Amino acid sequence: MILRRCIALIGITLLCGACGSGGSGGGESAPSSDIELPPLASDPGEISSARVRQGGDTTFPDRTTLAFENVIANASPSDTNKHFEGDANFAAQFVTPPATFNGGLGPRFNSNSCDGCHTKNGRGQPVAGDGPRGSQALLRISTLDGEPEAPGGVGIVPGLGTQFQDHAVQGSTPEGTLDIQWETLNGSYRDGTAYELRRPIVRATLSDGNELGPEVLTSLRVPPPVFGVGLLEAIPDSTILALADPNDTNNDGISGRPNMVWDVVKNIRALGRFGRKGNRPNLLQQSASAYRNDIGVTNSIFPDEDGSTEITDTVLKSVEFYVQTIAVPSATGVSNPTVKKGEKLFLAFNCAQCHTPELVTGAHPIRALSNQKIFPYTDLLIHDMGPGLADGRPDFQADGSEWKTPPLWGIGVTSTILSNTATFLHDGRARSLEEAILWHGGEADISRERFRRAELSDREALIAFLRSL
Amino acid sequence: MKRFVCVLLAAACIGCGGGGGGSSNSSGGSQTFTSGGGTPQREAIDNYVNGYIIPTLRALDSAAGTLDSSVNALVAAPSASGLQAARNAWVATRVPWETSETALFGPVDFYGFDPAMDSWPVNKTDLDTVLNSGQTLSEGTVASFDNALKGFHTIEYLLYGNAGEKEASQITAREGEYLLATTGDLKNVTASLLAAWVSGYNGQAPYASEVVKAGQGSTTFPSENSAVEQFVRGVIGICDEVANGKIADPFAQRNPNIVESQFSGNSLADFANNIRGANDVYETAISDLVAPGNPALDAKVRAAFANAVASIRAIPEPFLTAIQSSSNDAVIKNAQANVRNVQTIMEREVLPEVLN
């Protein structure tokens, strides 16, 4: 039985969905409320027409299934060469040592390569049907009072770490098995149209047959897209901090705040930018952590207990460079009337308060990423998203109901890559963009309600806008 | 080397004109999918689906069945001729697979069929551990293994050894069990991939019906152009992969260890079949969008493909040996240049030509 902390919000009729692991789901309702909505702005304005070039000069005009696999359009020839070297390392499949090359897998792991999780550099899936892929989801684990993984970080689960590794090389034993079941919740739009949401019920069973103890906090995650992240890294701290409103001084119900985390290389506190809760400060640390925890490959930032490493810094930094230089695809249909209408609704519904459309990058060691006007639709801040999405697992300063605003650029290409198997949100529970919106709560209560109470044509317009990104 | 010949089935595409987002028809046991036609793009989409990818996946599944039966015969009665027959069947199965790699999108990608069939390198350490264990081996067991323990290259390793030295008498009983299980698993995967395109898989409608619905309500391909661009970028992508990955990586490092299909020495055939697959896509679906308005470009593309394939085949076999001698540098670089030439033409000239 998995125990999760739940934070109830007044006015939300949803029972705490993420609590416990039992629950039949019958009779529970999807997030909704009868909150009184303030009047809509008569003219919410519009986003700059420059939004078609979502990544500024780095934008690559490709919206096929290969859209997230292009090098930034303004890469220098040497950048391009480095990108392709990194690409080979990102795709490298690790095997059990001793091996002539790509040794270092495991002994326990979640995947044998970077691109094994990030399908076409995009989203992973919680359950990819009956085929060989299975699940690309993993379970983050921690304790409230365990030894912190880093100053201010989550508590390590003794013997397991901070990630449940459900694969192992032959002859070794995985930490256990994950079973994901789905519980459904019913809801309806204001116009009476019914919909069904689902949420995962996760059971983690240790290899000795026991279940995780009640002191272990868990959070199911699917891999996020990895394109455009170099641009996010290049946004100045000051820009992100200026967007924060931790005490909601402007009384708009939205109080984004930065997650201050730990830079393990510099040994300093730093602004978190990457990961679902923004718990990693930069792409080098994110990549090193993924090597260590996802693939079981030790490196200079996260070495083995004896100090040994299984990849060189050259390899690690080439993968860092690769993800930094993956292009953002161009937007599409920006002058389509329905898309334009959806754009206005996106602003009017206050979605843009967190999904900040336009930002400007600062200086970055990769010159091509510097000083770019970009349209990522994120503020990189953490927000209370309500009990429906809460995982009850704090991570640095993010509490159990806070999540970092994910970027929306490229989200319209997701269905091209994954077709009808596409899913959204941190654990892949949403099977459509509509479901993803309907799961929003907490600081996004009003925005969700505006969508839920909107006419069909308005809902379709908002979705058309998202698909244009 | 037998080359898979792509049969253009456009003429058999019946039931066109229904509109409303694509449909499928069965005629004479051969199911076809149609967008409804009426535009050159829709014709190209129908031709791609019915004339390239479905016949290729059918050939893959058929060849995988022959491979499975050949391995069964070999294990039942080991002999030099039986081993050669199994090796021939393995090589024959590689042909449609490599030909299909211009289309690494859709079910082959999001269900993980590609890595389940074609992961590289083989995890030899784990394979030895399994072979030396008492673990029961079945198709289901192997299916549950990590991808580096199954598929083409694991089968190749068991049939050829490290460098083709393996003899039938050296295949142990345990290796025989593993071969039966992993070829059976490969056949299951090819059948699932074919099903995902033509009859539906995992509760989803046939992916082919989604492709021919491009621009007619499909969220996968929101416009006809988006599907056509997908086909062309697939050609661009496989040319990039062959020139700048499959050839470039081992060549630049002069590292035979990272050459794909090295146990069988089939690497250059793999590369050539990749480009032939790209050529099949062009001839089957794209040429009709180019030739009427720009016959010179059409001729240029066709010549570029021919040069690319010929120059790959001009590299001395086996590839893992060729890369270790500087005397072969010029011919290898020439092959890379000719493949890149196709890539460049497709990207800079064909793509703008076919997107209206």
Short mmCIF file of C-alpha atoms in Angstrom, two decimals, chain A residues 7-420:
data_model
loop_
_atom_site.label_atom_id
_atom_site.label_comp_id
_atom_site.label_asym_id
_atom_site.label_seq_id
_atom_site.Cartn_x
_atom_site.Cartn_y
_atom_site.Cartn_z
CA ILE A 7 -3.46 18.48 0.54
CA ALA A 8 -7.12 19.29 0.24
CA LEU A 9 -8.20 22.59 -1.15
CA ILE A 10 -11.45 24.19 -0.11
CA GLY A 11 -13.93 24.38 -2.93
CA ILE A 12 -12.60 21.40 -4.82
CA THR A 13 -15.04 18.56 -5.00
CA LEU A 14 -12.43 16.04 -6.06
CA LEU A 15 -11.52 13.61 -3.38
CA CYS A 16 -7.80 13.18 -2.96
CA GLY A 17 -7.06 11.10 -6.00
CA ALA A 18 -3.44 10.32 -5.38
CA CYS A 19 -3.90 9.08 -1.82
CA GLY A 20 -3.49 5.43 -1.14
CA SER A 21 -3.42 2.82 -3.80
CA GLY A 22 -6.72 1.08 -3.32
CA GLY A 23 -9.78 2.89 -4.44
CA SER A 24 -12.23 1.52 -6.90
CA GLY A 25 -12.82 4.89 -8.44
CA GLY A 26 -16.50 4.29 -8.75
CA GLY A 27 -18.51 7.39 -8.04
CA GLU A 28 -15.62 9.83 -7.72
CA SER A 29 -15.72 12.96 -9.76
CA ALA A 30 -13.16 14.65 -11.94
CA PRO A 31 -11.82 18.02 -10.80
CA SER A 32 -14.48 20.70 -10.93
CA SER A 33 -15.84 23.41 -8.71
CA ASP A 34 -18.68 25.87 -8.51
CA ILE A 35 -16.30 28.73 -7.94
CA GLU A 36 -17.57 32.08 -9.20
CA LEU A 37 -15.50 33.19 -12.13
CA PRO A 38 -14.44 36.80 -12.53
CA PRO A 39 -15.46 38.45 -15.80
CA LEU A 40 -13.36 37.61 -18.82
CA ALA A 41 -11.12 40.32 -20.14
CA SER A 42 -12.85 41.91 -23.12
CA ASP A 43 -9.62 42.06 -25.05
CA PRO A 44 -6.95 39.75 -23.72
CA GLY A 45 -4.54 40.84 -26.43
CA GLU A 46 -2.55 38.43 -28.51
CA ILE A 47 0.80 36.76 -28.63
CA SER A 48 3.44 38.19 -30.94
CA SER A 49 3.23 36.91 -34.49
CA ALA A 50 6.87 36.01 -34.04
CA ARG A 51 5.58 32.97 -32.14
CA VAL A 52 5.83 30.90 -35.31
CA ARG A 53 9.57 30.81 -34.65
CA GLN A 54 9.14 29.29 -31.21
CA GLY A 55 12.84 28.84 -30.66
CA GLY A 56 13.91 32.13 -32.21
CA ASP A 57 16.77 31.69 -34.64
CA THR A 58 17.24 28.11 -33.45
CA THR A 59 13.79 27.09 -34.79
CA PHE A 60 13.72 24.23 -37.28
CA PRO A 61 10.73 24.06 -39.65
CA ASP A 62 9.78 20.41 -39.25
CA ARG A 63 6.57 19.09 -37.73
CA THR A 64 6.91 15.43 -38.75
CA THR A 65 7.78 12.62 -36.36
CA LEU A 66 11.38 13.79 -36.71
CA ALA A 67 10.52 17.29 -35.45
CA PHE A 68 12.41 16.87 -32.18
CA GLU A 69 15.51 15.36 -33.77
CA ASN A 70 16.92 18.36 -35.62
CA VAL A 71 19.97 20.36 -34.70
CA ILE A 72 19.30 24.02 -33.97
CA ALA A 73 18.95 25.91 -37.25
CA ASN A 74 21.62 28.47 -36.40
CA ALA A 75 24.27 25.97 -35.33
CA SER A 76 27.79 26.64 -36.50
CA PRO A 77 29.51 23.82 -38.42
CA SER A 78 31.49 22.86 -35.33
CA ASP A 79 28.31 22.95 -33.22
CA THR A 80 26.68 20.66 -35.74
CA ASN A 81 29.53 18.19 -35.58
CA LYS A 82 29.46 18.19 -31.78
CA HIS A 83 25.70 17.74 -31.89
CA PHE A 84 26.00 14.61 -34.02
CA GLU A 85 28.71 13.18 -31.76
CA GLY A 86 26.36 13.70 -28.86
CA ASP A 87 23.49 12.19 -30.82
CA ALA A 88 25.43 8.93 -31.13
CA ASN A 89 26.04 8.88 -27.39
CA PHE A 90 22.40 9.72 -26.64
CA ALA A 91 21.35 6.74 -28.76
CA ALA A 92 24.03 4.39 -27.42
CA GLN A 93 22.59 1.26 -25.89
CA PHE A 94 24.51 0.14 -22.86
CA VAL A 95 25.25 -3.48 -22.14
CA THR A 96 26.51 -5.45 -19.21
CA PRO A 97 30.24 -5.23 -18.55
CA PRO A 98 32.66 -6.57 -19.54
CA ALA A 99 31.99 -5.39 -23.10
CA THR A 100 34.11 -4.08 -25.96
CA PHE A 101 32.02 -0.91 -26.01
CA ASN A 102 28.97 0.62 -24.30
CA GLY A 103 29.62 -1.37 -21.15
CA GLY A 104 28.33 -0.12 -17.82
CA LEU A 105 24.64 -0.99 -17.82
CA GLY A 106 23.14 -1.49 -14.37
CA PRO A 107 23.34 -3.70 -12.48
CA ARG A 108 19.92 -2.17 -11.83
CA PHE A 109 18.38 0.31 -14.20
CA ASN A 110 15.20 1.61 -15.83
CA SER A 111 16.34 1.73 -19.46
CA ASN A 112 19.48 0.82 -21.40
CA SER A 113 19.76 4.10 -23.34
CA CYS A 114 18.72 7.74 -23.26
CA ASP A 115 16.47 7.46 -26.29
CA GLY A 116 14.90 4.31 -24.93
CA CYS A 117 12.77 6.58 -22.76
CA HIS A 118 12.48 9.78 -24.77
CA THR A 119 10.64 8.52 -27.87
CA LYS A 120 11.92 10.56 -30.82
CA ASN A 121 13.25 12.96 -28.15
CA GLY A 122 9.68 13.56 -27.06
CA ARG A 123 7.41 12.19 -24.38
CA GLY A 124 7.55 8.70 -23.00
CA GLN A 125 4.44 6.67 -22.29
CA PRO A 126 3.26 5.14 -19.01
CA VAL A 127 2.08 2.01 -20.78
CA ALA A 128 2.76 1.48 -24.47
CA GLY A 129 0.18 -1.24 -24.97
CA ASP A 130 0.97 -4.92 -25.27
CA GLY A 131 4.04 -4.43 -27.41
CA PRO A 132 7.66 -4.86 -26.43
CA ARG A 133 8.07 -1.30 -25.20
CA GLY A 134 5.97 -1.88 -22.11
CA SER A 135 6.20 1.12 -19.84
CA GLN A 136 8.58 4.06 -20.01
CA ALA A 137 7.44 5.32 -16.64
CA LEU A 138 9.56 5.22 -13.54
CA LEU A 139 8.85 5.71 -9.88
CA ARG A 140 10.62 8.39 -7.87
CA ILE A 141 10.92 7.43 -4.23
CA SER A 142 12.06 9.19 -1.08
CA THR A 143 11.46 9.59 2.61
CA LEU A 144 10.70 12.71 4.55
CA ASP A 145 13.40 12.17 7.15
CA GLY A 146 16.03 10.11 5.34
CA GLU A 147 19.55 11.25 4.58
CA PRO A 148 19.12 13.94 1.91
CA GLU A 149 20.51 13.17 -1.56
CA ALA A 150 21.86 16.72 -1.55
CA PRO A 151 21.53 19.66 0.86
CA GLY A 152 17.82 20.45 0.95
CA GLY A 153 16.97 17.51 -1.30
CA VAL A 154 14.75 14.47 -0.91
CA GLY A 155 15.54 11.81 1.67
CA ILE A 156 17.16 8.66 0.32
CA VAL A 157 15.28 5.41 0.82
CA PRO A 158 17.82 3.04 2.45
CA GLY A 159 18.86 0.36 0.01
CA LEU A 160 16.88 1.84 -2.86
CA GLY A 161 17.99 5.42 -3.37
CA THR A 162 15.60 7.94 -4.90
CA GLN A 163 14.44 5.97 -7.92
CA PHE A 164 12.86 2.54 -8.12
CA GLN A 165 14.87 0.51 -10.62
CA ASP A 166 12.65 -2.24 -11.98
CA HIS A 167 15.15 -3.73 -14.44
CA ALA A 168 18.43 -5.54 -13.83
CA VAL A 169 21.12 -7.24 -15.85
CA GLN A 170 20.92 -11.01 -16.03
CA GLY A 171 22.07 -12.60 -12.82
CA SER A 172 21.12 -9.57 -10.75
CA THR A 173 17.83 -8.79 -9.12
CA PRO A 174 15.86 -5.62 -9.85
CA GLU A 175 14.67 -3.60 -6.92
CA GLY A 176 11.20 -4.81 -7.70
CA THR A 177 8.31 -4.58 -10.09
CA LEU A 178 5.89 -1.81 -10.94
CA ASP A 179 2.27 -2.45 -11.68
CA ILE A 180 0.22 0.41 -13.10
CA GLN A 181 -3.55 0.17 -13.09
CA TRP A 182 -5.95 2.92 -14.01
CA GLU A 183 -8.82 4.30 -12.06
CA THR A 184 -11.45 6.34 -13.87
CA LEU A 185 -13.26 9.46 -12.76
CA ASN A 186 -16.24 10.96 -14.46
CA GLY A 187 -17.03 14.58 -15.14
CA SER A 188 -18.96 16.76 -17.49
CA TYR A 189 -18.59 20.05 -19.26
CA ARG A 190 -21.01 22.86 -18.47
CA ASP A 191 -22.86 21.99 -21.66
CA GLY A 192 -23.56 18.54 -20.29
CA THR A 193 -21.05 16.66 -22.40
CA ALA A 194 -19.63 13.88 -20.28
CA TYR A 195 -15.96 12.98 -20.11
CA GLU A 196 -13.85 10.44 -18.34
CA LEU A 197 -10.46 11.03 -16.74
CA ARG A 198 -8.11 8.38 -15.41
CA ARG A 199 -5.37 8.30 -12.82
CA PRO A 200 -2.74 5.68 -12.13
CA ILE A 201 -2.84 3.30 -9.23
CA VAL A 202 0.74 2.20 -8.81
CA ARG A 203 1.86 -0.83 -6.91
CA ALA A 204 5.59 -1.22 -6.34
CA THR A 205 6.55 -4.66 -5.10
CA LEU A 206 10.06 -5.31 -3.88
CA SER A 207 11.87 -8.32 -5.22
CA ASP A 208 11.51 -10.03 -1.84
CA GLY A 209 7.75 -9.85 -2.24
CA ASN A 210 7.19 -7.03 0.22
CA GLU A 211 5.69 -3.73 -0.69
CA LEU A 212 7.34 -0.41 -0.04
CA GLY A 213 6.96 0.74 3.53
CA PRO A 214 4.48 3.46 4.49
CA GLU A 215 7.33 5.87 5.05
CA VAL A 216 8.28 5.76 1.37
CA LEU A 217 6.88 8.60 -0.72
CA THR A 218 6.38 7.78 -4.38
CA SER A 219 5.74 9.67 -7.58
CA LEU A 220 5.15 8.11 -10.99
CA ARG A 221 6.84 9.95 -13.85
CA VAL A 222 6.98 9.62 -17.60
CA PRO A 223 9.96 11.01 -19.51
CA PRO A 224 9.55 14.62 -20.66
CA PRO A 225 10.61 15.91 -24.09
CA VAL A 226 14.27 16.90 -24.34
CA PHE A 227 14.24 19.40 -27.21
CA GLY A 228 14.62 23.13 -26.63
CA VAL A 229 16.06 22.61 -23.18
CA GLY A 230 19.25 24.50 -24.04
CA LEU A 231 17.15 27.61 -24.56
CA LEU A 232 15.44 27.08 -21.20
CA GLU A 233 18.88 26.81 -19.62
CA ALA A 234 19.80 30.12 -21.25
CA ILE A 235 16.96 32.09 -19.64
CA PRO A 236 18.51 34.37 -17.02
CA ASP A 237 17.73 33.60 -13.39
CA SER A 238 16.58 37.18 -13.01
CA THR A 239 13.90 36.70 -15.68
CA ILE A 240 12.46 33.67 -13.94
CA LEU A 241 12.65 35.21 -10.48
CA ALA A 242 10.87 38.32 -11.76
CA LEU A 243 7.91 36.14 -12.75
CA ALA A 244 7.59 34.71 -9.25
CA ASP A 245 4.81 35.92 -6.97
CA PRO A 246 5.12 33.60 -3.99
CA ASN A 247 2.68 35.55 -1.84
CA ASP A 248 0.26 36.32 -4.65
CA THR A 249 0.63 40.01 -4.12
CA ASN A 250 -1.36 40.72 -7.26
CA ASN A 251 -4.28 38.62 -5.93
CA ASP A 252 -4.78 36.67 -9.12
CA GLY A 253 -4.76 33.35 -7.30
CA ILE A 254 -1.49 32.36 -8.91
CA SER A 255 1.65 32.35 -6.81
CA GLY A 256 4.47 30.76 -8.75
CA ARG A 257 7.77 30.44 -6.96
CA PRO A 258 11.23 29.23 -7.80
CA ASN A 259 12.47 25.87 -6.61
CA MET A 260 15.90 26.51 -5.16
CA VAL A 261 17.88 23.28 -5.47
CA TRP A 262 21.47 22.10 -5.23
CA ASP A 263 24.18 22.34 -7.85
CA VAL A 264 26.31 19.31 -7.01
CA VAL A 265 29.24 20.46 -9.17
CA LYS A 266 29.57 23.96 -7.75
CA ASN A 267 28.24 22.95 -4.32
CA ILE A 268 25.90 25.90 -4.17
CA ARG A 269 22.18 26.53 -4.05
CA ALA A 270 20.82 27.18 -7.52
CA LEU A 271 17.57 27.82 -9.32
CA GLY A 272 15.92 24.58 -10.41
CA ARG A 273 14.86 24.39 -14.05
CA PHE A 274 14.65 20.76 -15.15
CA GLY A 275 12.63 17.78 -14.00
CA ARG A 276 8.92 17.71 -13.29
CA LYS A 277 9.42 19.64 -10.07
CA GLY A 278 12.37 21.63 -11.31
CA ASN A 279 14.77 19.75 -9.06
CA ARG A 280 17.82 19.97 -11.33
CA PRO A 281 19.62 23.25 -12.00
CA ASN A 282 21.24 22.53 -15.35
CA LEU A 283 21.50 20.00 -18.13
CA LEU A 284 24.89 18.63 -17.13
CA GLN A 285 23.58 17.57 -13.74
CA GLN A 286 20.30 16.37 -15.27
CA SER A 287 22.19 14.23 -17.80
CA ALA A 288 24.60 12.85 -15.21
CA SER A 289 21.73 11.96 -12.90
CA ALA A 290 19.87 10.22 -15.72
CA TYR A 291 22.96 8.18 -16.60
CA ARG A 292 23.38 7.14 -13.00
CA ASN A 293 19.79 6.52 -11.99
CA ASP A 294 18.06 5.58 -15.25
CA ILE A 295 20.78 3.46 -16.88
CA GLY A 296 23.01 2.62 -13.95
CA VAL A 297 26.02 4.22 -15.60
CA THR A 298 28.37 5.94 -13.19
CA ASN A 299 30.08 9.19 -14.10
CA SER A 300 32.26 11.85 -12.58
CA ILE A 301 29.30 13.74 -11.09
CA PHE A 302 27.58 10.65 -9.75
CA PRO A 303 30.35 8.05 -9.42
CA ASP A 304 30.22 4.61 -7.89
CA GLU A 305 30.76 4.33 -4.15
CA ASP A 306 34.42 3.55 -4.79
CA GLY A 307 34.78 6.64 -6.97
CA SER A 308 34.92 4.73 -10.24
CA THR A 309 33.12 5.83 -13.38
CA GLU A 310 31.80 4.06 -16.48
CA ILE A 311 31.70 6.93 -18.96
CA THR A 312 34.17 9.70 -19.54
CA ASP A 313 33.45 13.38 -19.08
CA THR A 314 33.78 13.69 -22.83
CA VAL A 315 30.79 11.40 -23.30
CA LEU A 316 28.80 13.07 -20.54
CA LYS A 317 29.42 16.54 -21.92
CA SER A 318 28.66 15.45 -25.46
CA VAL A 319 25.20 14.34 -24.34
CA GLU A 320 24.78 17.61 -22.47
CA PHE A 321 25.70 19.43 -25.69
CA TYR A 322 23.37 17.26 -27.73
CA VAL A 323 20.27 18.04 -25.69
CA GLN A 324 21.25 21.70 -25.47
CA THR A 325 21.26 21.90 -29.26
CA ILE A 326 18.09 20.02 -30.23
CA ALA A 327 15.88 22.42 -32.14
CA VAL A 328 12.36 23.50 -31.30
CA PRO A 329 9.98 23.00 -34.23
CA SER A 330 8.22 25.98 -35.75
CA ALA A 331 4.58 26.61 -34.85
CA THR A 332 1.95 26.11 -37.51
CA GLY A 333 -1.34 27.64 -38.54
CA VAL A 334 -0.72 30.81 -36.57
CA SER A 335 -3.03 32.84 -38.83
CA ASN A 336 -5.78 30.23 -38.95
CA PRO A 337 -8.95 31.88 -37.57
CA THR A 338 -9.73 29.04 -35.17
CA VAL A 339 -6.15 29.02 -33.92
CA LYS A 340 -6.27 32.80 -33.49
CA LYS A 341 -9.47 32.46 -31.51
CA GLY A 342 -7.86 29.79 -29.34
CA GLU A 343 -4.85 32.03 -28.79
CA LYS A 344 -7.10 34.75 -27.41
CA LEU A 345 -8.89 32.23 -25.18
CA PHE A 346 -5.52 30.95 -23.93
CA LEU A 347 -4.80 34.49 -22.80
CA ALA A 348 -8.33 35.22 -21.57
CA PHE A 349 -8.46 32.01 -19.53
CA ASN A 350 -5.24 33.12 -17.87
CA CYS A 351 -3.34 30.01 -19.03
CA ALA A 352 -0.50 32.33 -20.02
CA GLN A 353 -0.05 33.45 -16.43
CA CYS A 354 2.01 30.29 -15.83
CA HIS A 355 2.54 29.09 -19.39
CA THR A 356 4.41 32.32 -20.15
CA PRO A 357 4.42 32.68 -23.94
CA GLU A 358 7.42 34.87 -24.59
CA LEU A 359 10.83 35.03 -22.94
CA VAL A 360 14.28 36.16 -24.00
CA THR A 361 17.40 34.13 -23.37
CA GLY A 362 20.55 35.64 -21.97
CA ALA A 363 24.17 34.71 -22.48
CA HIS A 364 24.94 31.01 -22.85
CA PRO A 365 28.24 29.24 -23.54
CA ILE A 366 26.68 28.06 -26.80
CA ARG A 367 26.44 31.34 -28.64
CA ALA A 368 23.57 30.21 -30.88
CA LEU A 369 21.33 29.91 -27.81
CA SER A 370 22.07 33.41 -26.55
CA ASN A 371 19.77 36.42 -26.80
CA GLN A 372 16.93 34.58 -28.49
CA LYS A 373 13.28 35.63 -28.33
CA ILE A 374 11.57 32.34 -27.61
CA PHE A 375 8.01 31.11 -27.06
CA PRO A 376 8.26 28.20 -24.61
CA TYR A 377 4.98 28.75 -22.68
CA THR A 378 6.54 28.19 -19.29
CA ASP A 379 7.68 30.37 -16.41
CA LEU A 380 9.89 27.57 -15.04
CA LEU A 381 8.31 28.19 -11.65
CA ILE A 382 6.57 25.71 -9.38
CA HIS A 383 2.85 26.02 -8.78
CA ASP A 384 0.27 24.32 -6.58
CA MET A 385 -1.71 22.25 -9.04
CA GLY A 386 -4.25 21.00 -6.56
CA PRO A 387 -4.97 17.65 -4.92
CA GLY A 388 -5.93 15.88 -8.13
CA LEU A 389 -2.38 16.03 -9.41
CA ALA A 390 -0.62 16.06 -6.03
CA ASP A 391 1.93 13.31 -5.49
CA GLY A 392 2.55 14.15 -1.84
CA ARG A 393 6.28 13.94 -2.45
CA PRO A 394 8.20 17.16 -1.71
CA ASP A 395 11.37 17.76 -3.70
CA PHE A 396 13.64 20.55 -2.48
CA GLN A 397 11.25 23.48 -1.98
CA ALA A 398 8.43 22.06 -4.11
CA ASP A 399 5.79 20.57 -1.87
CA GLY A 400 3.62 17.57 -2.57
CA SER A 401 1.15 19.46 -4.71
CA GLU A 402 3.54 21.72 -6.59
CA TRP A 403 4.80 21.10 -10.11
CA LYS A 404 6.98 23.11 -12.45
CA THR A 405 5.08 24.63 -15.37
CA PRO A 406 5.99 22.42 -18.33
CA PRO A 407 6.79 24.10 -21.64
CA LEU A 408 4.07 23.76 -24.28
CA TRP A 409 6.13 24.40 -27.39
CA GLY A 410 6.01 21.41 -29.70
CA ILE A 411 3.05 19.89 -27.84
CA GLY A 412 1.10 19.91 -31.08
CA VAL A 413 3.57 17.48 -32.63
CA THR A 414 3.04 14.90 -29.89
CA SER A 415 0.08 13.30 -31.63
CA THR A 416 2.01 13.11 -34.88
CA ILE A 417 4.74 11.12 -33.13
CA LEU A 418 2.61 8.99 -30.84
CA SER A 419 -0.69 9.03 -32.74
CA ASN A 420 -3.54 7.75 -30.59
#
